[in-house]
C-alpha positions as a Python dict, from the first residue, in 0.01 Angstrom:
ca = {
    (1, 'M'): (0, 0, 0),
    (2, 'L'): (-142, 37, 320),
    (3, 'Q'): (164, 230, 491),
    (4, 'E'): (151, 407, 155),
    (5, 'F'): (-218, 471, 176),
    (6, 'G'): (-105, 650, 521),
    (7, 'T'): (158, 835, 416),
    (8, 'Y'): (-2, 980, 130),
    (9, 'V'): (-311, 1061, 407),
    (10, 'H'): (-88, 1244, 610),
    (11, 'T'): (54, 1432, 367),
    (12, 'V'): (-274, 1531, 197),
    (13, 'M'): (-440, 1629, 548),
    (14, 'E'): (-80, 1851, 639),
    (15, 'R'): (-186, 2052, 320),
    (16, 'A'): (-521, 2074, 398),
    (17, 'A'): (-445, 2219, 674),
    (18, 'D'): (-212, 2464, 587),
    (19, 'E'): (-544, 2562, 335),
    (20, 'A'): (-776, 2605, 566),
    (21, 'Q'): (-526, 2855, 806),
    (22, 'E'): (-515, 3024, 487),
    (23, 'D'): (-867, 3047, 426),
    (24, 'G'): (-943, 3120, 806),
    (25, 'S'): (-1078, 2837, 892),
    (26, 'A'): (-1111, 2646, 1211),
    (27, 'T'): (-1148, 2289, 1095),
    (28, 'I'): (-1033, 2067, 762),
    (29, 'E'): (-1335, 2134, 500),
    (30, 'A'): (-1351, 1892, 153),
    (31, 'E'): (-1235, 2253, -21),
    (32, 'H'): (-942, 2217, 168),
    (33, 'L'): (-860, 1845, 93),
    (34, 'L'): (-961, 1901, -277),
    (35, 'L'): (-671, 2171, -308),
    (36, 'A'): (-435, 1943, -110),
    (37, 'I'): (-518, 1636, -349),
    (38, 'A'): (-473, 1893, -614),
    (39, 'A'): (-119, 2034, -523),
    (40, 'E'): (38, 1636, -443),
    (41, 'Q'): (125, 1551, -754),
    (42, 'E'): (-7, 1155, -649),
    (43, 'S'): (-22, 1008, -1088),
    (44, 'T'): (-360, 923, -1080),
    (45, 'T'): (-546, 1156, -849),
    (46, 'H'): (-345, 1440, -1086),
    (47, 'Q'): (-402, 1277, -1460),
    (48, 'H'): (-763, 1282, -1365),
    (49, 'L'): (-789, 1644, -1229),
    (50, 'S'): (-544, 1771, -1495),
    (51, 'A'): (-758, 1544, -1782),
    (52, 'V'): (-1112, 1827, -1678),
    (53, 'G'): (-910, 2107, -1637),
    (54, 'L'): (-806, 2121, -1262),
    (55, 'D'): (-541, 2174, -1064),
    (56, 'H'): (-476, 2378, -751),
    (57, 'Q'): (-516, 2727, -922),
    (58, 'A'): (-833, 2612, -1139),
    (59, 'I'): (-947, 2492, -805),
    (60, 'R'): (-869, 2786, -607),
    (61, 'D'): (-1096, 2959, -902),
    (62, 'A'): (-1409, 2774, -931),
    (63, 'L'): (-1371, 2815, -466),
    (64, 'D'): (-1349, 3204, -517),
    (65, 'Q'): (-1638, 3152, -785),
    (66, 'E'): (-1863, 2998, -533),
    (67, 'F'): (-1818, 3231, -270),
    (68, 'T'): (-1904, 3497, -494),
    (69, 'Q'): (-2215, 3325, -586),
    (70, 'S'): (-2334, 3264, -268),
    (71, 'L'): (-2276, 3574, -168),
    (72, 'S'): (-2502, 3770, -456),
    (73, 'A'): (-2747, 3435, -331),
    (74, 'A'): (-2743, 3607, 20),
    (75, 'G'): (-2768, 3972, -138),
    (76, 'V'): (-2435, 4064, -118),
    (77, 'S'): (-2327, 4179, -459),
    (78, 'V'): (-1895, 4225, -500),
    (79, 'N'): (-1746, 4230, -761),
    (80, 'G'): (-1453, 3939, -851),
    (81, 'R'): (-1190, 4157, -808),
    (82, 'D'): (-1294, 4311, -500),
    (83, 'L'): (-1352, 3974, -286),
    (84, 'P'): (-1212, 4022, 39),
    (85, 'Q'): (-930, 3820, 84),
    (86, 'P'): (-955, 3578, 400),
    (87, 'S'): (-816, 3639, 714),
    (88, 'R'): (-507, 3394, 784),
    (89, 'S'): (-625, 3203, 1148),
    (90, 'P'): (-356, 3214, 1374),
    (91, 'K'): (-376, 2870, 1479),
    (92, 'R'): (-312, 2604, 1224),
    (93, 'P'): (-629, 2370, 1246),
    (94, 'S'): (-589, 2012, 1354),
    (95, 'R'): (-934, 1924, 1342),
    (96, 'I'): (-1159, 1776, 1039),
    (97, 'G'): (-1497, 1937, 985),
    (98, 'A'): (-1787, 1741, 864),
    (99, 'S'): (-1797, 1801, 509),
    (100, 'G'): (-1430, 1671, 530),
    (101, 'K'): (-1550, 1344, 761),
    (102, 'L'): (-1761, 1282, 494),
    (103, 'V'): (-1469, 1265, 242),
    (104, 'F'): (-1335, 1022, 409),
    (105, 'E'): (-1623, 798, 473),
    (106, 'R'): (-1729, 864, 153),
    (107, 'G'): (-1399, 730, 16),
    (108, 'M'): (-1325, 487, 219),
    (109, 'E'): (-1680, 314, 113),
    (110, 'T'): (-1575, 281, -261),
    (111, 'A'): (-1248, 93, -167),
    (112, 'G'): (-1438, -188, -22),
    (113, 'S'): (-1161, -268, 199),
    (114, 'K'): (-856, -105, 406),
    (115, 'K'): (-611, -316, 260),
    (116, 'D'): (-720, -165, -139),
    (117, 'L'): (-699, 198, -28),
    (118, 'R'): (-569, 369, -325),
    (119, 'P'): (-543, 789, -310),
    (120, 'A'): (-745, 781, -617),
    (121, 'H'): (-1023, 690, -334),
    (122, 'L'): (-987, 989, -116),
    (123, 'L'): (-1033, 1194, -470),
    (124, 'L'): (-1368, 1006, -525),
    (125, 'G'): (-1453, 1102, -159),
    (126, 'V'): (-1484, 1428, -290),
    (127, 'L'): (-1641, 1340, -602),
    (128, 'E'): (-1915, 1183, -382),
    (129, 'L'): (-2020, 1514, -239),
    (130, 'H'): (-2380, 1616, -335),
    (131, 'V'): (-2445, 1928, -138),
    (132, 'G'): (-2209, 2178, -11),
    (133, 'T'): (-1918, 2438, -114),
    (134, 'V'): (-1693, 2165, -377),
    (135, 'P'): (-1952, 1992, -581),
    (136, 'R'): (-2150, 2398, -644),
    (137, 'A'): (-1752, 2518, -734),
    (138, 'L'): (-1693, 2178, -924),
    (139, 'A'): (-1998, 2256, -1150),
    (140, 'L'): (-1923, 2658, -1186),
    (141, 'A'): (-1603, 2505, -1318),
    (142, 'G'): (-1812, 2291, -1549),
    (143, 'V'): (-1648, 1980, -1414),
    (144, 'D'): (-1884, 1682, -1422),
    (145, 'R'): (-1863, 1483, -1166),
    (146, 'S'): (-2003, 1160, -1181),
    (147, 'G'): (-1828, 1121, -1540),
    (148, 'L'): (-1475, 1192, -1363),
    (149, 'A'): (-1611, 962, -1071),
    (150, 'A'): (-1678, 665, -1340),
    (151, 'R'): (-1282, 739, -1512),
    (152, 'V'): (-1138, 714, -1127),
    (153, 'R'): (-1338, 447, -1062),
    (154, 'Q'): (-1199, 235, -1390),
    (155, 'A'): (-856, 341, -1328),
    (156, 'L'): (-848, 134, -940),
    (157, 'P'): (-740, -201, -972),
    (158, 'G'): (-984, -411, -1066),
    (159, 'G'): (-1170, -101, -1228),
    (160, 'E'): (-1410, -87, -974),
}
């Protein structure tokens, strides 16, 4: 199972790097990982995200809404239609940023041991973030992160 998890992580990281590049980001952050997880059709993560109405586009919309709201908090008013498109980064990022590292750290902590790692642990790592862009975006999307995390844990072998 560890080899399968490694393959999954590689695929998610590749997609996350693409997402980061499209956003003009120099690093791969938690939001890029979440978008990549949603784009990857792994059954457990897909099922749980779908159950709360999250797919790639819904997550992108929530992230855009969070960006608009953050700008507003800083005194910059933009209409959602006028939201500037990010400048695509000329270079694909290969480094993982602070929030991305936290996703992996928290996801690994939920597994207990490396041999028990599953794709759902990476989603749990995202859901375990308490501050930052992703928790704010998920709140704006009406997602109960703790409830979703509990359902994901129950779906794992052993029903953590």
